[in-house]
JSON list of C-alpha atoms in Angstrom, two decimals:
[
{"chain": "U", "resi": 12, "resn": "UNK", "atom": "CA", "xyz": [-74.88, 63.82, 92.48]},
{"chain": "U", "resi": 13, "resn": "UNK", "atom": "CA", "xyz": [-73.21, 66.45, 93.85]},
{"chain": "U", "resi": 14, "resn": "UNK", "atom": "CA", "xyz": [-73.43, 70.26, 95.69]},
{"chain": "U", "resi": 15, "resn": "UNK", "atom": "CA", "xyz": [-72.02, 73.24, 94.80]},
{"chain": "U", "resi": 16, "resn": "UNK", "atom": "CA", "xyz": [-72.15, 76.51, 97.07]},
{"chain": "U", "resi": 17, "resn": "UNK", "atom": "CA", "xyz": [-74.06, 79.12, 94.74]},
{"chain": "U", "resi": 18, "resn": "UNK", "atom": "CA", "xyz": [-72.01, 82.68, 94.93]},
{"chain": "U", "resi": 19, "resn": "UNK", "atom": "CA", "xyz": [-72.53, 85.82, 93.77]},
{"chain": "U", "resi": 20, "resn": "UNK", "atom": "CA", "xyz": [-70.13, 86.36, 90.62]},
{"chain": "U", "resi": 21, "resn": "UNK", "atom": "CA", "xyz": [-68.12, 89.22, 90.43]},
{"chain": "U", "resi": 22, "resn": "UNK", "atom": "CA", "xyz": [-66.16, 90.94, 87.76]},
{"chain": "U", "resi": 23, "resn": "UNK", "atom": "CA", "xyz": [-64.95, 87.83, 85.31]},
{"chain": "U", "resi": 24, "resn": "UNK", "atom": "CA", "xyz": [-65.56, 85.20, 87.26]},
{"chain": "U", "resi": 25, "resn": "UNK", "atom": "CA", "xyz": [-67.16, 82.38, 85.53]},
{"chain": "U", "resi": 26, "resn": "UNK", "atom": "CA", "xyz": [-66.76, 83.83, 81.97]},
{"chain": "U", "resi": 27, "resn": "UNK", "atom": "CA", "xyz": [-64.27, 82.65, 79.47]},
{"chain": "U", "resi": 28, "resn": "UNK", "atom": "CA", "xyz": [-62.47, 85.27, 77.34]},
{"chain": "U", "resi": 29, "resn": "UNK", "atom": "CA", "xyz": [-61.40, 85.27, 73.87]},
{"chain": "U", "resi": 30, "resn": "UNK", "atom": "CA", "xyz": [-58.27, 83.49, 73.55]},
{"chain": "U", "resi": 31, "resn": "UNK", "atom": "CA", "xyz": [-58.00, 82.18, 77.11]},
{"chain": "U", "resi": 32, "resn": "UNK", "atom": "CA", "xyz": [-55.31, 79.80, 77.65]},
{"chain": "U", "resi": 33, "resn": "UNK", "atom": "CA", "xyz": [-55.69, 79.26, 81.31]},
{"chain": "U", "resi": 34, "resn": "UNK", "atom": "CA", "xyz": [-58.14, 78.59, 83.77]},
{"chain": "U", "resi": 35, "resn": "UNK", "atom": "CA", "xyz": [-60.67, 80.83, 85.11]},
{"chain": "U", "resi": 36, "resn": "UNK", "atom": "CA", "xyz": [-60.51, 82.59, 88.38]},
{"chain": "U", "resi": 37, "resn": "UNK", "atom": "CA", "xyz": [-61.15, 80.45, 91.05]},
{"chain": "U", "resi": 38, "resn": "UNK", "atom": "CA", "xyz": [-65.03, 80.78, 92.55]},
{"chain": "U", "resi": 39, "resn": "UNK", "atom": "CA", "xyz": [-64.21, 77.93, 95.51]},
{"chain": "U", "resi": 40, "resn": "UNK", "atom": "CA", "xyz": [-62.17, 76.61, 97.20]},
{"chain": "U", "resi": 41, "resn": "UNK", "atom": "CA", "xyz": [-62.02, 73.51, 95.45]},
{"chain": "U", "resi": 42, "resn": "UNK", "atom": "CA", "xyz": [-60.95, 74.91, 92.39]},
{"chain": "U", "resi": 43, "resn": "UNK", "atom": "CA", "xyz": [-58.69, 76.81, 93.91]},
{"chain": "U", "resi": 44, "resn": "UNK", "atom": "CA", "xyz": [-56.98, 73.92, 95.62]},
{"chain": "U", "resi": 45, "resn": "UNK", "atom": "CA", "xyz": [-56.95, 72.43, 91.60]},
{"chain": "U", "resi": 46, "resn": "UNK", "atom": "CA", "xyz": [-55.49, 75.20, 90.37]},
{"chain": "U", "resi": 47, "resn": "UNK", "atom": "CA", "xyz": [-52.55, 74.63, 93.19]},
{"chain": "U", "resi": 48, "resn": "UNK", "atom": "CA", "xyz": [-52.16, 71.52, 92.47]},
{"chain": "U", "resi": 49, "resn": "UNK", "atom": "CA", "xyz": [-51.75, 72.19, 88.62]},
{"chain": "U", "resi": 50, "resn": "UNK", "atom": "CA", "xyz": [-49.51, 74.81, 89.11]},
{"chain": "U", "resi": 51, "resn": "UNK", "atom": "CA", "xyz": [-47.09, 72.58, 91.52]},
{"chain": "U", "resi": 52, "resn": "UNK", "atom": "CA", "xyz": [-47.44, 69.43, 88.69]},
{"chain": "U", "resi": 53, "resn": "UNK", "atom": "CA", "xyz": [-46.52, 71.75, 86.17]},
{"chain": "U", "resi": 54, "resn": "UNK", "atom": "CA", "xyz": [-43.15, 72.78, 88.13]},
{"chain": "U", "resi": 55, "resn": "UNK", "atom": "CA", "xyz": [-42.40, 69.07, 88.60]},
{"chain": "U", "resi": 56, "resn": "UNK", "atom": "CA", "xyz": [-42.75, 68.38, 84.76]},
{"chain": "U", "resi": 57, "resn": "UNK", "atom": "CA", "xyz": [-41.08, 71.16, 83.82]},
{"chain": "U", "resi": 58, "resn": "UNK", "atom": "CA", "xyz": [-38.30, 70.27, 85.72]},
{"chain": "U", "resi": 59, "resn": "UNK", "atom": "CA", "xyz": [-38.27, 67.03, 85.15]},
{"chain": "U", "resi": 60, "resn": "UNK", "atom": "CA", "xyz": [-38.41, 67.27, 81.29]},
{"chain": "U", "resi": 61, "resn": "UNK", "atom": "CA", "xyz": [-35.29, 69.96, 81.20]},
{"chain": "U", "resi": 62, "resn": "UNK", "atom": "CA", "xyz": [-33.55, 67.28, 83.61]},
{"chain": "U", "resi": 63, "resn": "UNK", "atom": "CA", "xyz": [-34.07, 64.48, 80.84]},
{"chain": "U", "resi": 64, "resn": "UNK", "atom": "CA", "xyz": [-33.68, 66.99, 77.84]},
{"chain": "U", "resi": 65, "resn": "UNK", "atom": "CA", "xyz": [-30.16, 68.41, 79.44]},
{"chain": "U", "resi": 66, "resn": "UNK", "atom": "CA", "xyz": [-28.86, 64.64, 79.68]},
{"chain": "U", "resi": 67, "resn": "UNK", "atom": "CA", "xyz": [-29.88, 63.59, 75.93]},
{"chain": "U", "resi": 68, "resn": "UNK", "atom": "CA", "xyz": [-27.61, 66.76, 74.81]},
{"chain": "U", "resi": 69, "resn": "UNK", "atom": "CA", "xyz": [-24.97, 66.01, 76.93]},
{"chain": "U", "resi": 70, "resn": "UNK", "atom": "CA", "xyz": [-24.83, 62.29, 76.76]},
{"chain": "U", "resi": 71, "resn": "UNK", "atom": "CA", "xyz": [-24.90, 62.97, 72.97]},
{"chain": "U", "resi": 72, "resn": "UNK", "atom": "CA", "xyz": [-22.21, 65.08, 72.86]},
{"chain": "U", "resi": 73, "resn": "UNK", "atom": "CA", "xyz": [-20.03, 63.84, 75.63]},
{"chain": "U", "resi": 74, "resn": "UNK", "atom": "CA", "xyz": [-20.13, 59.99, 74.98]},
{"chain": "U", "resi": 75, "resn": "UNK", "atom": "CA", "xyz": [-20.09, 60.44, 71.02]},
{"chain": "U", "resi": 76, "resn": "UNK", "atom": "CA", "xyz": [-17.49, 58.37, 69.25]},
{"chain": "U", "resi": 77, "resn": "UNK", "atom": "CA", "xyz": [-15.23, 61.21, 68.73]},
{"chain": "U", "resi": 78, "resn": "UNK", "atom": "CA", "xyz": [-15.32, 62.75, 72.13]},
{"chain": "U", "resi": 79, "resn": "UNK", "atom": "CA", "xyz": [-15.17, 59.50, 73.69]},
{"chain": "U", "resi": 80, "resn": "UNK", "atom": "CA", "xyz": [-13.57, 56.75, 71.42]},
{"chain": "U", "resi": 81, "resn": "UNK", "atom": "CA", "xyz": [-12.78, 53.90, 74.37]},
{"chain": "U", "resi": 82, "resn": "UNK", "atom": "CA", "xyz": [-16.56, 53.20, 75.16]},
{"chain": "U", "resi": 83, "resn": "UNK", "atom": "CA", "xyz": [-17.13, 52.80, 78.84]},
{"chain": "U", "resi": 84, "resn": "UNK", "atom": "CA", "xyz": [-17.65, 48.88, 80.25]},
{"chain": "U", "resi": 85, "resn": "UNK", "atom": "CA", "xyz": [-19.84, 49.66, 82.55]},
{"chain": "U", "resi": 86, "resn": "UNK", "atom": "CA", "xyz": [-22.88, 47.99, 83.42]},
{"chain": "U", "resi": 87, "resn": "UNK", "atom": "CA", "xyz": [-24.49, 49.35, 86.36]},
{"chain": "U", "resi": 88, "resn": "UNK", "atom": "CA", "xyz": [-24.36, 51.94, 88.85]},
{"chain": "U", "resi": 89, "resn": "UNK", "atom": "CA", "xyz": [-26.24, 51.29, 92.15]},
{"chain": "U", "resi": 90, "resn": "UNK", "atom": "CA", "xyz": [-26.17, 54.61, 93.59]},
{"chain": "U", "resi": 91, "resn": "UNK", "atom": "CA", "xyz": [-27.71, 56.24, 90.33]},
{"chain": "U", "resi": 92, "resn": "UNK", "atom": "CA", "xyz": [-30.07, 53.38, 89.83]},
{"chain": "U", "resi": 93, "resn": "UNK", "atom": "CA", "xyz": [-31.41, 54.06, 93.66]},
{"chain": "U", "resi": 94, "resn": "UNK", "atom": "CA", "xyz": [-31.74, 57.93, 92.66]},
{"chain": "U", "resi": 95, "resn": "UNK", "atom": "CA", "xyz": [-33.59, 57.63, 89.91]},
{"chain": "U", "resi": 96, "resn": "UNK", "atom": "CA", "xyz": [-35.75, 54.92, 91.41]},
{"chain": "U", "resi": 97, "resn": "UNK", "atom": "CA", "xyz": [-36.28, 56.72, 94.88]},
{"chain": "U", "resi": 98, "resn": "UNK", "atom": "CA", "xyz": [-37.35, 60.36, 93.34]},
{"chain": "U", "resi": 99, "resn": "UNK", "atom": "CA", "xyz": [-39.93, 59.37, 90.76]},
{"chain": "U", "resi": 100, "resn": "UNK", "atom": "CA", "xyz": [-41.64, 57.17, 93.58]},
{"chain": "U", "resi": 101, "resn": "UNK", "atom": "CA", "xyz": [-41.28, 60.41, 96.17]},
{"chain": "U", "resi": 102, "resn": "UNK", "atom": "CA", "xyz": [-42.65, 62.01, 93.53]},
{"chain": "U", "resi": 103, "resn": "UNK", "atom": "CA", "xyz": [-45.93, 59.91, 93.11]},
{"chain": "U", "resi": 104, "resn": "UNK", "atom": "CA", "xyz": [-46.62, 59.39, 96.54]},
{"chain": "U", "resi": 105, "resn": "UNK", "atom": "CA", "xyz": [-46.22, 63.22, 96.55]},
{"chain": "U", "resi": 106, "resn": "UNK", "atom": "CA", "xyz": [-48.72, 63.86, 93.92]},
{"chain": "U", "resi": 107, "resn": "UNK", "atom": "CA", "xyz": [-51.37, 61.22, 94.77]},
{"chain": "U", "resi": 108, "resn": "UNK", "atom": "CA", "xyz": [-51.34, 62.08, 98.37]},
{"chain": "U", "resi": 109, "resn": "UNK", "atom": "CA", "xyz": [-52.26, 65.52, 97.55]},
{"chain": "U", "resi": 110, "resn": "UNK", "atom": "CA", "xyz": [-54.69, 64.23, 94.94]},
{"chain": "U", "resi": 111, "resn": "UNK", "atom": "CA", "xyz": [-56.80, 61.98, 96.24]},
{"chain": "U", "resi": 112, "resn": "UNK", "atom": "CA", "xyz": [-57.25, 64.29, 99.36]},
{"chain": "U", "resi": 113, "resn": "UNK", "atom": "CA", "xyz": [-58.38, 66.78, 96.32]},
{"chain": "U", "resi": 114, "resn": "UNK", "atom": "CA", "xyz": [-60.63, 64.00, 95.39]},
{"chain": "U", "resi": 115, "resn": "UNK", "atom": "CA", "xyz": [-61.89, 63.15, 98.75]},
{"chain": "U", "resi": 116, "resn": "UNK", "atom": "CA", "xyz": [-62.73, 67.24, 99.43]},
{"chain": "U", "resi": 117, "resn": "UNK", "atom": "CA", "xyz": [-64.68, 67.67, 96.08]},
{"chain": "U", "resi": 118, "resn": "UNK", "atom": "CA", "xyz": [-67.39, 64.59, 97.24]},
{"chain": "U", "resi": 119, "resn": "UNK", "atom": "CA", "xyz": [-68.14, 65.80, 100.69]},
{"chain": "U", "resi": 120, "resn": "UNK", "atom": "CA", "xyz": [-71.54, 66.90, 100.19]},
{"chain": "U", "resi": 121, "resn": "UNK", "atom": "CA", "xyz": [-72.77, 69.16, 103.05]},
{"chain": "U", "resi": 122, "resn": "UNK", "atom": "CA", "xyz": [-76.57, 69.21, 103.35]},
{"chain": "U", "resi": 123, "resn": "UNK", "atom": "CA", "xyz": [-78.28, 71.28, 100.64]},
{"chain": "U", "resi": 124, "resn": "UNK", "atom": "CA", "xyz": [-80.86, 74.45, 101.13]},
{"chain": "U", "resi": 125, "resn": "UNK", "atom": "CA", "xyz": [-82.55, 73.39, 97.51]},
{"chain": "U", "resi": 126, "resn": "UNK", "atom": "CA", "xyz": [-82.15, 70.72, 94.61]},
{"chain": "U", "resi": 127, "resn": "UNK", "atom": "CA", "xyz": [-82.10, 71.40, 90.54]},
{"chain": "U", "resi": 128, "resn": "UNK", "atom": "CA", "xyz": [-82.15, 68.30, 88.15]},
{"chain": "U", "resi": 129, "resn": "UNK", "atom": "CA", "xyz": [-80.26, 68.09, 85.39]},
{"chain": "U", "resi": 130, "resn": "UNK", "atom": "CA", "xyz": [-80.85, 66.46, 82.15]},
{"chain": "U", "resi": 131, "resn": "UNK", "atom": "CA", "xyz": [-78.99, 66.52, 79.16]},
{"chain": "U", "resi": 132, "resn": "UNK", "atom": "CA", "xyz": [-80.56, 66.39, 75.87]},
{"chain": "U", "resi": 133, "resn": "UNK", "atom": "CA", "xyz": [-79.02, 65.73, 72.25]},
{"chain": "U", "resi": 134, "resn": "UNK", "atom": "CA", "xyz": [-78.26, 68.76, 72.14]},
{"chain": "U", "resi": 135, "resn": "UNK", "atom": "CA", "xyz": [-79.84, 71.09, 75.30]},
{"chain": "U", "resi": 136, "resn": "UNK", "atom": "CA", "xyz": [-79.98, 70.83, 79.26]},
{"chain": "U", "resi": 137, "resn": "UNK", "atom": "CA", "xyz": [-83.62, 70.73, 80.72]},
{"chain": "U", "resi": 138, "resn": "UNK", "atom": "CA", "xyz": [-83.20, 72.45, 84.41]},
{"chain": "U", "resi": 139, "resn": "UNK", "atom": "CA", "xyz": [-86.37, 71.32, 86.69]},
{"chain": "U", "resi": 140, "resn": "UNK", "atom": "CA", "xyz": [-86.27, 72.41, 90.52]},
{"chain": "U", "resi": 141, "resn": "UNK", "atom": "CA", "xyz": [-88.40, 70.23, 92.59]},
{"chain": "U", "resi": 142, "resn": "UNK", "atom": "CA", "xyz": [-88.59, 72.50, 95.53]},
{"chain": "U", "resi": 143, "resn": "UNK", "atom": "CA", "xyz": [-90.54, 75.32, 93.76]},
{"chain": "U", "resi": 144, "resn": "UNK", "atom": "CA", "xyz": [-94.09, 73.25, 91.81]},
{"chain": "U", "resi": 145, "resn": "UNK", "atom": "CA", "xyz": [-91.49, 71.72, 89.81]},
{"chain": "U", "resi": 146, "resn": "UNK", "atom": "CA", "xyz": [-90.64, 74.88, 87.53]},
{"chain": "U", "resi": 147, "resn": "UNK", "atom": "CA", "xyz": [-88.88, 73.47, 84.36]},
{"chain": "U", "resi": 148, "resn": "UNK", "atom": "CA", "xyz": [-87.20, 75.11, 81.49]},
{"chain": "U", "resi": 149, "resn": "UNK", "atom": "CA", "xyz": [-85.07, 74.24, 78.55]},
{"chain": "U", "resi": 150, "resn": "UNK", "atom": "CA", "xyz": [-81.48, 75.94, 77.99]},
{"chain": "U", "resi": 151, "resn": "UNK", "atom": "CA", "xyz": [-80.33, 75.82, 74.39]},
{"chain": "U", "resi": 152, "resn": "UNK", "atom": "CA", "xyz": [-77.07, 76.61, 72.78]},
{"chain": "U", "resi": 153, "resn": "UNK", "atom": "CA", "xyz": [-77.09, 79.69, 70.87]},
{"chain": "U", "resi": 154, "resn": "UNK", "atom": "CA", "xyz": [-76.12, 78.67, 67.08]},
{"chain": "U", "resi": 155, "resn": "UNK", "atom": "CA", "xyz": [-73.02, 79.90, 66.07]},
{"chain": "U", "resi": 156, "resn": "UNK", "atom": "CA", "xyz": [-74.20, 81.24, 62.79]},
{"chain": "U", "resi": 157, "resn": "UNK", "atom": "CA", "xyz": [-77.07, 83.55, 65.00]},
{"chain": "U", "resi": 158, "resn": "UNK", "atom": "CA", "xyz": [-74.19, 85.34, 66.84]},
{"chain": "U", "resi": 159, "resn": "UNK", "atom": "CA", "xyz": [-72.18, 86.13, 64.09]},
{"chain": "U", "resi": 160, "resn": "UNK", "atom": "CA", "xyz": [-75.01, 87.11, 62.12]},
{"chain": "U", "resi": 161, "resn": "UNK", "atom": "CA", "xyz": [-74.73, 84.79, 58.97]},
{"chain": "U", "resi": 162, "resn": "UNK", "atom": "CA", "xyz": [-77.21, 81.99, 59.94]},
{"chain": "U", "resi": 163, "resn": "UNK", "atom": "CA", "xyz": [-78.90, 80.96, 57.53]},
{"chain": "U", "resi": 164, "resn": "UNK", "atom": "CA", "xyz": [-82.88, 81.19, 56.80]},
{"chain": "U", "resi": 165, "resn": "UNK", "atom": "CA", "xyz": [-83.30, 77.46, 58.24]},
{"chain": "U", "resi": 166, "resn": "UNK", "atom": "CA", "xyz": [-81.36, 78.52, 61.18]},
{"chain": "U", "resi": 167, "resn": "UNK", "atom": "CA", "xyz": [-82.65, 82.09, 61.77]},
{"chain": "U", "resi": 168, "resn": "UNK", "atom": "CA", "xyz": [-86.33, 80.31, 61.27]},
{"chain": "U", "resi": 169, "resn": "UNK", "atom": "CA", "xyz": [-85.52, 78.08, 63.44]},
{"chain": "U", "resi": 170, "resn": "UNK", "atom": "CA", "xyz": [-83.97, 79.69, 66.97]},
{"chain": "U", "resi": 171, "resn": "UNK", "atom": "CA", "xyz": [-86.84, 83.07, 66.43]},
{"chain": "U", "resi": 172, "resn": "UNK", "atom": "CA", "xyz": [-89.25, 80.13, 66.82]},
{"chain": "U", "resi": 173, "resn": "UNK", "atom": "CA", "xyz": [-87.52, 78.82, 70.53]},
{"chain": "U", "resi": 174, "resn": "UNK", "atom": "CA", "xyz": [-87.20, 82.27, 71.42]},
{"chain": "U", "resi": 175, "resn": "UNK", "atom": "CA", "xyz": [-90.61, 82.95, 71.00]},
{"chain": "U", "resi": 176, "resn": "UNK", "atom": "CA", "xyz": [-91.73, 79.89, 72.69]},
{"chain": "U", "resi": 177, "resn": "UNK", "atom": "CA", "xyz": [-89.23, 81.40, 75.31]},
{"chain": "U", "resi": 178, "resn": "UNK", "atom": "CA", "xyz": [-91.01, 84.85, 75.54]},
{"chain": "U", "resi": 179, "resn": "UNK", "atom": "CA", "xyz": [-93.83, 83.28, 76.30]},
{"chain": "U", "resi": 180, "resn": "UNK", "atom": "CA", "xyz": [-93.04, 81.32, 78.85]},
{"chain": "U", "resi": 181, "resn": "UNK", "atom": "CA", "xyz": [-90.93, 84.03, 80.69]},
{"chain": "U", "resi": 182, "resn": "UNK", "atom": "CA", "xyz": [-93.71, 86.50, 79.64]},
{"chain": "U", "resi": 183, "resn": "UNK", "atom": "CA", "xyz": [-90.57, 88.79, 78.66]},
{"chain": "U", "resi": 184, "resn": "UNK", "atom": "CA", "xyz": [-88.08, 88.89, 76.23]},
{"chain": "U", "resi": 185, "resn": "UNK", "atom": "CA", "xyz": [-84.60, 86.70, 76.12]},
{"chain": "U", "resi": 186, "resn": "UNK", "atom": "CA", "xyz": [-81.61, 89.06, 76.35]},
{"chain": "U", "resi": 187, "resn": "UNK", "atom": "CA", "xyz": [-78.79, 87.09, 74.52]},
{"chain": "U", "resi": 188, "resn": "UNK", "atom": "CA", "xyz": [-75.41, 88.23, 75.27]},
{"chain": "U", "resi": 189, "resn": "UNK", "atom": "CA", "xyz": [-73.73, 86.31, 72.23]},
{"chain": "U", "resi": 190, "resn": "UNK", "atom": "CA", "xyz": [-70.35, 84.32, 73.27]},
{"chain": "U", "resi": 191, "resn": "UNK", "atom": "CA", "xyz": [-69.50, 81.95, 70.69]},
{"chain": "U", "resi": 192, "resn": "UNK", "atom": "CA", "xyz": [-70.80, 78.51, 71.44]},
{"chain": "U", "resi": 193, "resn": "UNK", "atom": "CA", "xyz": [-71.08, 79.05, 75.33]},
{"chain": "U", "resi": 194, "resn": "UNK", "atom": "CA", "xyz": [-74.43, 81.20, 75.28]},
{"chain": "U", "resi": 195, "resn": "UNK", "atom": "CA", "xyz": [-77.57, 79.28, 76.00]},
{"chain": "U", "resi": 196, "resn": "UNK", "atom": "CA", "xyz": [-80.97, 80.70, 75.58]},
{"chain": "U", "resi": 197, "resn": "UNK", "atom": "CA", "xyz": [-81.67, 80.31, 79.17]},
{"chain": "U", "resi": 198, "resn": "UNK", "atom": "CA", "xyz": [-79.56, 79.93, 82.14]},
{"chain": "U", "resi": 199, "resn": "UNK", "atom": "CA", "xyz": [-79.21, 78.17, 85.68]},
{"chain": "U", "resi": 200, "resn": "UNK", "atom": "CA", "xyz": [-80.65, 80.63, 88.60]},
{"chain": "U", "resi": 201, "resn": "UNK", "atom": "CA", "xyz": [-79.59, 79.83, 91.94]},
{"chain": "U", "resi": 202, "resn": "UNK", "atom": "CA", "xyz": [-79.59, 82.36, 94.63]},
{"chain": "U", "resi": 203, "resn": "UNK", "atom": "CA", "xyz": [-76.79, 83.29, 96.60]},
{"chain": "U", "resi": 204, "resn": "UNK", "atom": "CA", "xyz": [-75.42, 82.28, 99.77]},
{"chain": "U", "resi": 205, "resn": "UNK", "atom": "CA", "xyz": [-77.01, 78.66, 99.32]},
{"chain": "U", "resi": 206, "resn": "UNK", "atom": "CA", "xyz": [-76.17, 75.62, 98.82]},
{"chain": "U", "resi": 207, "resn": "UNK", "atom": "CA", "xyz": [-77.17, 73.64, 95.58]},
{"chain": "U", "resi": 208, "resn": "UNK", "atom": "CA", "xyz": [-77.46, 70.45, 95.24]},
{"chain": "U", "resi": 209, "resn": "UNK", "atom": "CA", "xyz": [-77.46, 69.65, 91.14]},
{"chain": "U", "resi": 210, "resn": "UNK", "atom": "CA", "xyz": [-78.95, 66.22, 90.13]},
{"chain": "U", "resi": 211, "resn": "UNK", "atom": "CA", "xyz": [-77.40, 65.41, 87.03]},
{"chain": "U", "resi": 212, "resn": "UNK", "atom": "CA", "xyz": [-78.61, 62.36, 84.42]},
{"chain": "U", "resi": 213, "resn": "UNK", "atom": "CA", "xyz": [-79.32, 62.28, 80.55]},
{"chain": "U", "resi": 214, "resn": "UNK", "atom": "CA", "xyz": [-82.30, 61.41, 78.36]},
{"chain": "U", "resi": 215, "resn": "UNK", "atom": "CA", "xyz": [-80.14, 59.98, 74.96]},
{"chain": "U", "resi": 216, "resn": "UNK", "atom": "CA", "xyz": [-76.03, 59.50, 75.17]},
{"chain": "U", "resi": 217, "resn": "UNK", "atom": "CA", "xyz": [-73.76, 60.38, 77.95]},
{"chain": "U", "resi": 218, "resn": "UNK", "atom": "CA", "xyz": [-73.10, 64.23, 78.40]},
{"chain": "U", "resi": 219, "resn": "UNK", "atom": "CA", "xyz": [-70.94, 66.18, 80.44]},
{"chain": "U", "resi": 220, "resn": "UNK", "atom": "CA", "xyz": [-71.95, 69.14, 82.84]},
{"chain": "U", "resi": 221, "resn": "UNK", "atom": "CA", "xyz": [-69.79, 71.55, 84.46]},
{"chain": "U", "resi": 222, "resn": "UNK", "atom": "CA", "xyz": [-69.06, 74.67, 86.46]},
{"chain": "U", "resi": 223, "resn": "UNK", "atom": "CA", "xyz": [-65.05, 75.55, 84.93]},
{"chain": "U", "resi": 224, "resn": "UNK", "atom": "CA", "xyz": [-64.87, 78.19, 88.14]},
{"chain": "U", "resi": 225, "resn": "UNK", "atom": "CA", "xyz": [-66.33, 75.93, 90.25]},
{"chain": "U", "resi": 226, "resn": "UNK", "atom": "CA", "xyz": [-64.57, 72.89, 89.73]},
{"chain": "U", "resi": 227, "resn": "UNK", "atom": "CA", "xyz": [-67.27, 71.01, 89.30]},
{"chain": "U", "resi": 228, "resn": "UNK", "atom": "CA", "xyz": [-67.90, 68.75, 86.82]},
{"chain": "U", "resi": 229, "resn": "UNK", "atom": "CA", "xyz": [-69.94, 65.45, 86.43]},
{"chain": "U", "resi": 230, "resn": "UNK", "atom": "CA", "xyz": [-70.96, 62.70, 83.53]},
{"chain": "U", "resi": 231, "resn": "UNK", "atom": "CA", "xyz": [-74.30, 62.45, 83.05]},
{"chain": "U", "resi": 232, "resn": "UNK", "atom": "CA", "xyz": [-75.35, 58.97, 81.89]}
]
């Protein structure tokens, strides 16, 4: 269980785009926090694997048996053997400080204006809200083949006959903006300027349900 402030998406926010390597603009300040947080981690690694890299090469070539035939004797060095004990442990104190007050920030629930429950389905979400007679729909992934406009007659058969269940129940047609395997029949409404709290469990095997832009993102069992 957990609440997430519903905002009024602008431009790209929310949306993934073809060939997106990176993660989408920030909608909270949670996620932006995460991104910070992955951006300093990713400084520390980078550094720290051209630190180890650099030494491979140049032990290599420095202590080689032609460059150096008279082996060193030596079998300790206390001041390098406090370095490279001190850092890494700076460095994870550094990095868990920082992440379990990430942690700590993303389950402070504040109190929440209206509640949606969740349920994940082999293979569809079922969104129920409580607070208005218990409205209920189902959200269902549309099929790869329909959006690129080779599904077959099974599949064609098929998703016509949940959309038409769909216009019925909306009393209107479905638009379907087609984005491969992220477009769902149906979507989430929340309105904005509230806070949402989003009950999440599952019917069959454990799911996953998630807000990338958000930074939200729970199990449901």
């Amino acid at each position: 269980m957990f609440s997430i402030p519903a905002l009024a998406q602008d431009g790209r926010i929310g949306m993934a785009e073809d060939k997106q390597i990176n993660f989408q603009p920030p909608a909270t300040e949670v996620m932006e926090q995460i991104i910070d947080l992955h951006v300093i981690i990713m400084w520390i690694i980078t550094a720290i694997i051209i630190l180890i890299t650099g030494l491979m090469f140049w032990i290599v070539f420095r202590y080689n048996r032609r460059a150096n035939p008279t082996p060193s004797k030596n079998t300790h060095h206390t001041g390098l053997e406090v370095i490279w004990t001190v850092i890494p442990i700076v460095i994870l104190v550094y990095l868990g400080y920082h992440s379990i007050k990430l942690l700590y920030k993303q389950d402070v629930i504040p109190p929440a204006d209206m509640v949606i429950k969740v349920t994940g389905h082999q293979w569809y979400w079922t969104y129920e809200y409580p607070d208005h007679n218990g409205l209920t729909f189902d959200a269902y992934m549309v099929p790869e083949e329909y959006s690129r406009g080779v599904a077959s007659a099974d599949v064609t058969s098929e998703w016509d006959a949940i959309m038409e269940e769909l216009r019925i129940t909306l009393g209107r047609e479905a638009p379907i903006k087609t984005m491969r395997l992220l477009d769902t029949d149906t979507r989430m409404v929340v309105p904005v300027n509230t806070t949402v709290k989003v009950l999440v469990t599952a019917d069959d095997v454990i799911h996953a349900w998630t807000i990338p832009a958000f930074g939200s993102k729970i199990d449901a069992v």
